[in-house]
Short mmCIF file of C-alpha atoms and ligand atoms in Angstrom, two decimals:
data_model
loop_
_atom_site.label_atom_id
_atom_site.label_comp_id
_atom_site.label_asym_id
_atom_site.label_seq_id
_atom_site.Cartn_x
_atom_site.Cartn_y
_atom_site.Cartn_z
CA UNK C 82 4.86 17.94 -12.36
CA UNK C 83 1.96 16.85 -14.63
CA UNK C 84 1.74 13.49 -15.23
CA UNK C 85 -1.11 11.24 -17.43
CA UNK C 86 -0.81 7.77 -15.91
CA UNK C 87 0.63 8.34 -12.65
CA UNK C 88 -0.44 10.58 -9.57
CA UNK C 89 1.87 11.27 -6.68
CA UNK C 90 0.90 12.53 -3.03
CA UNK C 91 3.70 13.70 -0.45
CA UNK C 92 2.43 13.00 3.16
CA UNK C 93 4.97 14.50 4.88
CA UNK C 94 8.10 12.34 4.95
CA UNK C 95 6.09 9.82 2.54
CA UNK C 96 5.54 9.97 -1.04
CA UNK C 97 2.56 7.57 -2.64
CA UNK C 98 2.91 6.87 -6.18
CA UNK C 99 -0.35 5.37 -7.72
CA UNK C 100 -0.22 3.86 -11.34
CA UNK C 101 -3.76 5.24 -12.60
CA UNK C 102 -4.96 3.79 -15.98
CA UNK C 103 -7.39 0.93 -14.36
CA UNK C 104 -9.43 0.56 -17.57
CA UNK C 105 -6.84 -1.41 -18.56
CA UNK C 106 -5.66 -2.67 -15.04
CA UNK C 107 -2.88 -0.14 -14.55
CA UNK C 108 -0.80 -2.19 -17.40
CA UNK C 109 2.43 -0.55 -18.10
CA UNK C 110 2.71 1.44 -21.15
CA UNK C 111 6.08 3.29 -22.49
CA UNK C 112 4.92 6.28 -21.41
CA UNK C 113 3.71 4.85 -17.72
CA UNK C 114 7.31 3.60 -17.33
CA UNK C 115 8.61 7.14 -18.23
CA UNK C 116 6.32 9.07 -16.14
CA UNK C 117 7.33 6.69 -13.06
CA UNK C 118 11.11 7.16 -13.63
CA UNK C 119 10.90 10.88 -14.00
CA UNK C 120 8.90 10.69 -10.76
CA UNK C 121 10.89 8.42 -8.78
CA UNK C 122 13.96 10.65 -9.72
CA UNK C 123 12.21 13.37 -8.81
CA UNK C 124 11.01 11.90 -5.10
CA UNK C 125 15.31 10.64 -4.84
CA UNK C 126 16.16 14.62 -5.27
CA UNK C 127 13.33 15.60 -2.65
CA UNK C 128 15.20 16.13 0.49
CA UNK C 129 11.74 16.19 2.82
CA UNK C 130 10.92 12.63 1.08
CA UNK C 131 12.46 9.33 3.38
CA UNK C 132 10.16 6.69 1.69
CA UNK C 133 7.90 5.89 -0.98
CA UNK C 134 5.20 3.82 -1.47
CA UNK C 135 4.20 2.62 -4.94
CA UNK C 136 0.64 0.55 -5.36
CA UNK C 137 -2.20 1.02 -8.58
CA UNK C 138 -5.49 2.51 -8.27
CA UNK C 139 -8.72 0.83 -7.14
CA UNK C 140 -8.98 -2.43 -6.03
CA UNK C 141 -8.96 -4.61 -8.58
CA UNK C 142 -4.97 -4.83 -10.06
CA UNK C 143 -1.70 -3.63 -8.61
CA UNK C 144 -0.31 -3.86 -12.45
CA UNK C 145 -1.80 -6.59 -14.19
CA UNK C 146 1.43 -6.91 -16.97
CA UNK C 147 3.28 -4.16 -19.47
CA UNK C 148 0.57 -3.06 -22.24
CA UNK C 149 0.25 -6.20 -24.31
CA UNK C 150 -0.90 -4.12 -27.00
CA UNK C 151 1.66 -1.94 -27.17
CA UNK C 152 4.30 -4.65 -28.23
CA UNK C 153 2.16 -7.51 -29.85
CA UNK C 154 3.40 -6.66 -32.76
CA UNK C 155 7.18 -5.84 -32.30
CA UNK C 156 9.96 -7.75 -33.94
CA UNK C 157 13.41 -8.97 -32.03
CA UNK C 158 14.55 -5.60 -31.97
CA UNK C 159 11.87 -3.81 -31.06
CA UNK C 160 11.19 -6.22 -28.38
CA UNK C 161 15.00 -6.41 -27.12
CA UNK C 162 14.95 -2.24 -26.84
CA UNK C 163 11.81 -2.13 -25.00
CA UNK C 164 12.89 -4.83 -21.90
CA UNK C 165 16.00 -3.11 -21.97
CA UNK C 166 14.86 0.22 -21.96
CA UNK C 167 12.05 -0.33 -19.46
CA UNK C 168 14.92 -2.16 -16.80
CA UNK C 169 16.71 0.75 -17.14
CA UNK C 170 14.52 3.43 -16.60
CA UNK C 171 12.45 1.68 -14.09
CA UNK C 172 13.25 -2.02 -12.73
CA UNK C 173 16.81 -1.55 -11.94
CA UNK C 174 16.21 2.18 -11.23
CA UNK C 175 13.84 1.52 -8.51
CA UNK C 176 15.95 -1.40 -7.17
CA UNK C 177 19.13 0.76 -6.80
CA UNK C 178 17.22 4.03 -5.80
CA UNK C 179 18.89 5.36 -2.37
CA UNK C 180 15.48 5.63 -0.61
CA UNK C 181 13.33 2.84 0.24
CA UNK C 182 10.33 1.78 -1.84
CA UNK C 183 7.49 -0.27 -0.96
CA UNK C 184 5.38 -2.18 -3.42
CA UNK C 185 1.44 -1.94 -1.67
CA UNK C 186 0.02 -4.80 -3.83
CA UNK C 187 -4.06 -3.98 -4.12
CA UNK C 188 -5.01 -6.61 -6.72
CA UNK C 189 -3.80 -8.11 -9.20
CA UNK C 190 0.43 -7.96 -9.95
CA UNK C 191 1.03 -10.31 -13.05
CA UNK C 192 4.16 -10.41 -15.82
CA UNK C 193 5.36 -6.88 -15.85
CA UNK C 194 3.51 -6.21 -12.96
CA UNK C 195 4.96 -8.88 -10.10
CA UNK C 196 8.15 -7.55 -11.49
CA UNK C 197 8.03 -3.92 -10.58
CA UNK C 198 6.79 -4.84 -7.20
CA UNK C 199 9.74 -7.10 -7.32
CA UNK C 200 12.13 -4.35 -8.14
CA UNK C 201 10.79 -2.59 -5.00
CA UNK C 202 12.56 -2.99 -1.76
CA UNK C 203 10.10 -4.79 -0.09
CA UNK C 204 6.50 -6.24 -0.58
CA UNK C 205 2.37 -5.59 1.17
CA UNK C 206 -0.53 -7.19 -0.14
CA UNK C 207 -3.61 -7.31 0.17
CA UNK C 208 -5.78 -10.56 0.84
CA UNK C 209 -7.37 -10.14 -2.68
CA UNK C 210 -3.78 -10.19 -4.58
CA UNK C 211 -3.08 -12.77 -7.44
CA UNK C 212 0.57 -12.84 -8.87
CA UNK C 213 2.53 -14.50 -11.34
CA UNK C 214 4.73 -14.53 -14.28
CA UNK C 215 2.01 -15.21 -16.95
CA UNK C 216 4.51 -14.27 -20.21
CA UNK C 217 5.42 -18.32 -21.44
CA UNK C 218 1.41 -18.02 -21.75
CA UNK C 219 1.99 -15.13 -24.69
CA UNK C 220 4.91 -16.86 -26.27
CA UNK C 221 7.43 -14.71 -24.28
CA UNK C 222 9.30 -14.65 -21.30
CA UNK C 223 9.36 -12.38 -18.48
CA UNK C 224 11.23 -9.41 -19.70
CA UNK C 225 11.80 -6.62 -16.66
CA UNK C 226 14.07 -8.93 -14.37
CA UNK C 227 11.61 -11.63 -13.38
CA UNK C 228 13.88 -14.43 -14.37
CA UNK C 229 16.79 -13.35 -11.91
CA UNK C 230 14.50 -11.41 -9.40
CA UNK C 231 11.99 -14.27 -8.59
CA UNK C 232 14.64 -16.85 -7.68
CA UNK C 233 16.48 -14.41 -5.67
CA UNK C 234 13.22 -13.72 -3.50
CA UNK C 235 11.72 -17.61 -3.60
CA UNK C 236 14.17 -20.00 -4.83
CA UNK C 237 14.99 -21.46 -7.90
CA UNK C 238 13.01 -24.67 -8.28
CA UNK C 239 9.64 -22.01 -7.44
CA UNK C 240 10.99 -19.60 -9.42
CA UNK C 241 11.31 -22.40 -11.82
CA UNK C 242 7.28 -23.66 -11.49
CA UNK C 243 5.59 -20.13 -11.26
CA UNK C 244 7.69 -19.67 -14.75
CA UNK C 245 7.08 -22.57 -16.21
CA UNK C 246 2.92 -22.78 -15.60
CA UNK C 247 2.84 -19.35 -16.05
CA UNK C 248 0.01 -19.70 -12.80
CA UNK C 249 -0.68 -17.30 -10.11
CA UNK C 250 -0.26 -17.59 -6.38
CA UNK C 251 -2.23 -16.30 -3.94
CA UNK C 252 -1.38 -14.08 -0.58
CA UNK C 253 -1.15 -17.60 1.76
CA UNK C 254 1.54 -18.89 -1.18
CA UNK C 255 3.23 -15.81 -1.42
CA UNK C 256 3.83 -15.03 2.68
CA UNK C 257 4.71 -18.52 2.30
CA UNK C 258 7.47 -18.27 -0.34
CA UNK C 259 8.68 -14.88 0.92
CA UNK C 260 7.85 -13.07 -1.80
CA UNK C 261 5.46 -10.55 0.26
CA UNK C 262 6.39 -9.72 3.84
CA UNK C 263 2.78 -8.97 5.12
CA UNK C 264 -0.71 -9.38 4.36
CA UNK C 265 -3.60 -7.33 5.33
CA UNK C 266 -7.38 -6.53 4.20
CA UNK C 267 -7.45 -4.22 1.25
CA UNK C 268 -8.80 -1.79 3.41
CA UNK C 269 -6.00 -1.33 5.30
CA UNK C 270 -2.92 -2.02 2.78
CA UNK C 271 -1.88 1.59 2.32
CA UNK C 272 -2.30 2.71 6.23
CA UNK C 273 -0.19 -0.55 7.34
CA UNK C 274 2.56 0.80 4.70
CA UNK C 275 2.59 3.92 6.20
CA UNK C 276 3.15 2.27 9.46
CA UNK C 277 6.54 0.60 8.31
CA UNK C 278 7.11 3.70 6.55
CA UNK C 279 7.14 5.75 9.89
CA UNK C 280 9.56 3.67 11.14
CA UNK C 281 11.56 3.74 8.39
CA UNK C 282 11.53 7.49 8.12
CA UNK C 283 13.02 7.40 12.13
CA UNK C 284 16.25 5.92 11.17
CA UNK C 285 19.23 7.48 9.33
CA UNK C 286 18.59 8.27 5.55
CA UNK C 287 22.30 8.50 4.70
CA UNK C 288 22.88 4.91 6.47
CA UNK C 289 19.93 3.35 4.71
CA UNK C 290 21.19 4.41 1.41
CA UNK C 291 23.93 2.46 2.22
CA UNK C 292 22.63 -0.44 3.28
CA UNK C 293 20.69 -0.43 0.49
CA UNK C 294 23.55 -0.24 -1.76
CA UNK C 295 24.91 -3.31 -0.03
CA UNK C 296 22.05 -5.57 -0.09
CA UNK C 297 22.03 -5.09 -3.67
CA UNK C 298 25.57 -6.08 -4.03
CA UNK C 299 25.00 -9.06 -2.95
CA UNK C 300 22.69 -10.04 -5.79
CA UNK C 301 25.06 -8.44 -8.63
CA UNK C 302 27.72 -11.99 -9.71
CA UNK C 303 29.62 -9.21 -11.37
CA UNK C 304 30.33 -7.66 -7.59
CA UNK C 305 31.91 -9.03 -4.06
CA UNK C 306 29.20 -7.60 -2.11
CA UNK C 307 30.94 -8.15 1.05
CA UNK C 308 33.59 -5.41 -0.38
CA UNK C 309 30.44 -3.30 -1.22
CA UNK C 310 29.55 -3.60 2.55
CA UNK C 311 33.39 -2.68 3.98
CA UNK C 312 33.42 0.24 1.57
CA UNK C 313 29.29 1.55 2.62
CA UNK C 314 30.30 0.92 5.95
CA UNK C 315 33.26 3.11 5.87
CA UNK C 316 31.36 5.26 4.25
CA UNK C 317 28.95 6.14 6.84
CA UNK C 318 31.76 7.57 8.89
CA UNK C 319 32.09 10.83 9.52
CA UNK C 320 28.56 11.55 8.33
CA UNK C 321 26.29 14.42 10.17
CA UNK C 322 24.03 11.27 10.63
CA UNK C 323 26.38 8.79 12.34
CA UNK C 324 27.15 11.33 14.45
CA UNK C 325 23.84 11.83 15.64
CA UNK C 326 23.01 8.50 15.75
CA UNK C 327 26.26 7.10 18.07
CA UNK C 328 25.72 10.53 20.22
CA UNK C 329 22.19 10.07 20.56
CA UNK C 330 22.59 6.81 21.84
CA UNK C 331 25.59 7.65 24.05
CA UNK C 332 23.40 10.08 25.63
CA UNK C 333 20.48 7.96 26.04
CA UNK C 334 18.16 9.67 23.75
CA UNK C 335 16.14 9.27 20.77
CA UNK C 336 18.14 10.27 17.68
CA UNK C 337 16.90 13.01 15.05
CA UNK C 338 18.23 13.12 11.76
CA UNK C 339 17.98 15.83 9.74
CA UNK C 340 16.71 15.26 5.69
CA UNK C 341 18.59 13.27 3.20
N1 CO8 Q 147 -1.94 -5.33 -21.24
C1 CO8 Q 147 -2.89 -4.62 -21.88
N2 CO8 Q 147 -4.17 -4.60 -21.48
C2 CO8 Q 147 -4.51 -5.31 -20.39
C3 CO8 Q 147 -3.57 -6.07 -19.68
C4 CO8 Q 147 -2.22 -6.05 -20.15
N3 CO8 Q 147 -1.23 -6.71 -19.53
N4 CO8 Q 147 -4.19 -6.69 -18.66
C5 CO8 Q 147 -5.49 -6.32 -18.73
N5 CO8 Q 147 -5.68 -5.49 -19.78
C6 CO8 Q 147 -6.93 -4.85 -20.18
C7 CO8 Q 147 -7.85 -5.82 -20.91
O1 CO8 Q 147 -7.46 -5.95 -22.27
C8 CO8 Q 147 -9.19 -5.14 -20.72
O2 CO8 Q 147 -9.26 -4.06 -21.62
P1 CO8 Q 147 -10.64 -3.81 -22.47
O3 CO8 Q 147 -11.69 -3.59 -21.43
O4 CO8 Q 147 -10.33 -2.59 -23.28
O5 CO8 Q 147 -10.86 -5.06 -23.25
C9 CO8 Q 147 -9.07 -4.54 -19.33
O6 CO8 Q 147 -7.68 -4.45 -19.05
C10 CO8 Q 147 -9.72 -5.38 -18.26
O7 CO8 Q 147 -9.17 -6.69 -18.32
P2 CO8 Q 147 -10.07 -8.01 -18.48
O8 CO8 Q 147 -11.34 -7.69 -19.14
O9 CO8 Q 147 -9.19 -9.06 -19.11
O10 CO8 Q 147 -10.34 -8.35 -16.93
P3 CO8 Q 147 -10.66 -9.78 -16.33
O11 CO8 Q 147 -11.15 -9.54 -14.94
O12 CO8 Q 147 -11.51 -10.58 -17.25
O13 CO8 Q 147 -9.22 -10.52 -16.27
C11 CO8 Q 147 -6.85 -10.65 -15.84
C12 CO8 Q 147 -8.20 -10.02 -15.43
C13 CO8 Q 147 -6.87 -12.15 -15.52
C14 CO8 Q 147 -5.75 -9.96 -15.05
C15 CO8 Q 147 -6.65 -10.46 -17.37
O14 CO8 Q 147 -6.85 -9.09 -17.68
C16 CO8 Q 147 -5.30 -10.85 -17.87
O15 CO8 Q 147 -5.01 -12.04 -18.01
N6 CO8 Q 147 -4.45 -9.85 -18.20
C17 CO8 Q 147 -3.16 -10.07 -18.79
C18 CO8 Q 147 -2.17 -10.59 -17.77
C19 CO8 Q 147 -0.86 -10.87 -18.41
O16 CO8 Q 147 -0.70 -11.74 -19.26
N7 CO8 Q 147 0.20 -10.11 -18.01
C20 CO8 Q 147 1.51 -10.27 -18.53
C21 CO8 Q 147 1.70 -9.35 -19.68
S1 CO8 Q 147 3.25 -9.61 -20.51
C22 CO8 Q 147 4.37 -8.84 -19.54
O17 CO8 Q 147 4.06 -8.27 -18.54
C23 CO8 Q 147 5.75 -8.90 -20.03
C24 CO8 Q 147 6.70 -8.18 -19.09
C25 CO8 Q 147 8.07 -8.18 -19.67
C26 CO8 Q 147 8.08 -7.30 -20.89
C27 CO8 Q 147 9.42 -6.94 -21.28
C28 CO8 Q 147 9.37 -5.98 -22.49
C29 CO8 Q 147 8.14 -6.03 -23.29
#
């Protein structure tokens, strides 16, 4: 597929989505956040793809917000129907898609930005990365799930401060709150992804699905997530990939399961 904004390379098992409009610091636009949904569902249908990496081009801004000037001038509706709309099609998509994404922050990941890379399952950055929820700065707040995502991953009374001052952290503050798992020179942000990735890509697809599925559950109050778990569980009985897995190990080799 063609996209504008977006480019996407398959490396094998791997898929790297790049957000590509650094003029403007790979800010999200409506039609950024389409092209990324329509290629995220496409990578979820792609049985050779196990994991995905998402970071933004060059080395100056992961995402550095959504496109400012694309809603400065909306009213409550407008601006209501765009969060909305952009959670759905992207931020909770990404969160609940059943293959593993990791954000590969390269720069800086502010407002919109910290919060896709939040929506992703995990977090890389690089030792040049700034983030924070900048919005109270422009009058709003942050709109694509940082509210409820950034407490989840730090803690409310952080959550609460990075908010508030609307200031960024660096990589030290970050590793330190647990908002990214691992830091490494820009240089070698996307190979070090690829590494996890690998490892990733050994285990079973169907069973990290699953546990994917689960985890999530656990941060949805509308949800018992430890019913969520019972029922994955159960779920992963009976699979082609369970029985791999428990028969690989049983006969003291290395399992190999087949595509999603
Ligand atoms: N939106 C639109 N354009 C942007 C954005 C953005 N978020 N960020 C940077 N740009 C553009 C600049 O306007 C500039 O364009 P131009 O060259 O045409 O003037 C270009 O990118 C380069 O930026 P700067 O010249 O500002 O670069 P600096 O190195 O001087 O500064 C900063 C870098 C500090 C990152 C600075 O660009 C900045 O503060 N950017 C805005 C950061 C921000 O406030 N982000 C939050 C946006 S609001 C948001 O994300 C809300 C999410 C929830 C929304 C829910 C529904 C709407």
């Amino acid at each position: 597929m063609e996209y504008n904004n977006i480019y996407v390379e398959l490396e094998d098992s791997l898929a790297m989505v790049t957000i590509n409009r650094p003029k403007k610091l790979n800010a999200l636009n409506t039609s950024t956040i389409k092209e990324l949904h329509l290629a995220f569902k496409a990578l979820e249908k792609n049985k050779k793809v196990r994991v995905i990496i998402l970071t933004g081009s060059e080395e100056k801004a992961f995402v550095a917000g959504a496109d400012i000037s694309e809603f400065a001038h909306f009213n409550t509706k407008q601006g209501g129907q765009l969060a909305a709309q952009g959670q759905e099609l992207l931020f909770s998509f990404i969160e609940n898609l059943s293959k593993p994404v990791i954000a590969a922050i390269n720069g800086y990941a502010l407002g919109g930005g910290l919060e896709l890379a939040m929506a992703c399952h995990f977090r890389v950055a690089s030792h040049n990365a700034r983030m924070g929820l900048p919005e109270v700065s422009l009058g709003v707040i942050p709109g694509y799930g940082g509210t409820q995502r950034l407490p989840q991953l730090i803690g409310k009374g952080r959550a609460m401060e990075m908010i508030m001052t609307g200031g960024m952290i660096d990589v030290e503050r970050a590793i330190e709150f647990g908002l990214v798992n691992h830091v490494t020179s820009i240089e070698e942000l996307l190979d070090f992804c690829r590494s996890i990735a690998k490892k990733i890509a050994k285990n079973s697809p169907m069973a990290i699905s699953q546990a994917i599925k689960a985890i999530n559950a656990g941060f949805n109050n509308g949800v018992q997530g430890y019913d969520v778990e019972v029922k994955a569980f159960g779920e992963c009985f009976g699979t082609d990939d369970f029985k791999e897995g428990t028969t690989a190990f049983l006969e003291k080799r290395k399992a190999s399961f087949p595509g999603s």
